[in-house]
Coordinates of C-alpha atoms in Angstrom, one line a residue:
X1 CA -2.7 3.8 5.4
X2 CA 0.0 3.8 2.7
X3 CA 3.6 4.1 3.9
X4 CA 6.7 4.5 2.1
X5 CA 10.7 4.9 1.8
X6 CA 12.2 6.6 0.0
X7 CA 15.9 5.9 -1.8
X8 CA 17.7 8.2 -3.5
X9 CA 21.4 7.4 -5.7
X10 CA 22.1 8.8 -8.7
X11 CA 23.6 5.4 -9.9
X12 CA 20.5 3.2 -11.0
X13 CA 22.1 -0.2 -10.5
X14 CA 23.0 0.9 -7.1
X15 CA 19.4 2.2 -6.4
X16 CA 17.7 -1.1 -7.9
X17 CA 19.4 -2.9 -5.5
X18 CA 18.5 -1.5 -2.8
X19 CA 14.9 -1.5 -3.3
X20 CA 15.9 -5.2 -3.3
X21 CA 17.1 -5.6 -0.6
X22 CA 14.8 -3.5 1.1
X23 CA 12.1 -5.7 -0.4
X24 CA 13.9 -8.7 0.9
X25 CA 14.2 -7.1 4.4
X26 CA 11.1 -5.6 4.7
X27 CA 8.5 -7.5 2.4
X28 CA 5.1 -5.8 1.4
X29 CA 5.2 -3.7 4.8
X30 CA 6.2 -0.5 2.8
X31 CA 6.7 0.7 -0.7
X32 CA 9.6 1.8 -1.6
X33 CA 10.0 5.3 -3.6
X34 CA 12.8 5.8 -6.2
X35 CA 14.4 9.4 -6.9
X36 CA 17.8 9.4 -9.2
X37 CA 18.9 12.8 -8.0
X38 CA 17.9 15.5 -4.9
X39 CA 15.8 17.8 -7.2
X40 CA 13.5 14.6 -7.9
X41 CA 14.1 13.1 -4.3
X42 CA 12.4 16.9 -3.5
X43 CA 9.5 16.6 -5.9
X44 CA 8.6 12.8 -4.7
X45 CA 8.1 13.5 -1.2
X46 CA 6.2 17.0 -2.3
X47 CA 4.1 14.2 -4.4
X48 CA 3.7 12.1 -1.3
X49 CA 2.7 14.4 1.3
X50 CA -0.4 15.7 -1.2
X51 CA -1.0 12.2 -1.3
X52 CA -1.4 11.6 2.3
X53 CA 1.6 9.2 2.8
X54 CA 4.2 8.2 5.3
X55 CA 7.5 8.4 4.4
X56 CA 9.3 7.3 7.8
X57 CA 12.8 6.9 6.4
X58 CA 14.6 8.3 3.4
X59 CA 18.0 6.6 2.1
X60 CA 20.1 8.6 0.6
X61 CA 23.7 8.1 -1.4
X62 CA 26.4 11.0 -0.2
X63 CA 28.3 11.1 -3.6
X64 CA 25.9 12.6 -5.9
X65 CA 26.1 15.6 -8.9
X66 CA 24.2 18.7 -7.9
X67 CA 23.4 18.4 -4.4
X68 CA 25.3 15.9 -2.1
X69 CA 23.1 13.4 0.3
X70 CA 24.2 15.5 3.3
X71 CA 22.9 18.4 2.1
X72 CA 20.1 16.9 0.6
X73 CA 19.4 15.6 3.8
X74 CA 19.4 18.4 5.6
X75 CA 17.1 20.3 3.4
X76 CA 14.8 17.2 3.4
X77 CA 15.5 17.2 7.5
X78 CA 14.3 20.8 7.3
X79 CA 11.0 20.1 5.7
X80 CA 9.8 17.1 7.3
X81 CA 11.1 16.6 10.3
X82 CA 9.9 13.6 11.3
X83 CA 10.8 11.3 8.5
X84 CA 14.5 9.7 9.4
X85 CA 16.9 10.2 7.5
X86 CA 19.8 7.5 6.1
X87 CA 23.5 8.5 4.8
X88 CA 24.3 5.4 2.8
X89 CA 27.6 5.7 2.2
X90 CA 30.9 3.8 1.5
X91 CA 32.9 7.1 0.7
X92 CA 32.3 9.3 3.8
X93 CA 34.5 12.2 4.4
X94 CA 35.0 12.9 8.0
X95 CA 33.4 17.0 7.3
X96 CA 30.5 15.6 5.6
X97 CA 29.8 13.2 8.4
X98 CA 30.4 16.1 11.2
X99 CA 27.6 18.5 8.8
X100 CA 25.3 15.6 8.3
X101 CA 24.9 14.5 12.0
X102 CA 22.7 17.8 13.4
X103 CA 20.5 15.9 11.0
X104 CA 20.9 12.5 10.2
X105 CA 19.6 9.4 12.1
X106 CA 22.0 6.8 10.9
X107 CA 25.0 6.8 9.1
X108 CA 25.2 3.0 7.5
X109 CA 27.8 1.0 4.8
X110 CA 25.3 -1.5 4.3
X111 CA 21.8 -3.2 5.7
X112 CA 21.7 -6.6 6.4
X113 CA 18.8 -8.8 7.2
X114 CA 17.5 -7.6 10.6
X115 CA 18.1 -4.1 10.2
X116 CA 15.6 -1.6 11.8
X117 CA 15.4 1.6 10.1
X118 CA 12.0 2.6 11.8

C-alpha cells in the first residue's frame, strides 16, 4: 500500500524545504506529494484517491493566493474526513485559527525530528 503526505505551499522553495525535512524525519516510509495551490492540491488528492493511494496527512501553508490554507483544509476535511490536516504558518491570525480549529488536527509553526503527525 502506497502512503503519501501532501504538502501545499505557493512558495516553491518553502515547499521543497518542507519535503526535504519530512524526508529526513520519515525516511522512505512515506511518499511526499507537492502542490503549489489549493486547486492543484484538490486535483492531486483526487488523482491519489483514484489510484487508491492513502493520504493520512495534508500539510498546508496559511497564506496563499485565491484560497487560504484554513479554507482549503476545511474543504479537504469535508471531502476526506479521515485525513489529518495540519496548518503550517508563522503568520496565523486569531480569526483564521478559530475558523480552522473545527477541522484541523494540528496547527504548527515548525517540524522537528521526532514530531509525529500520524
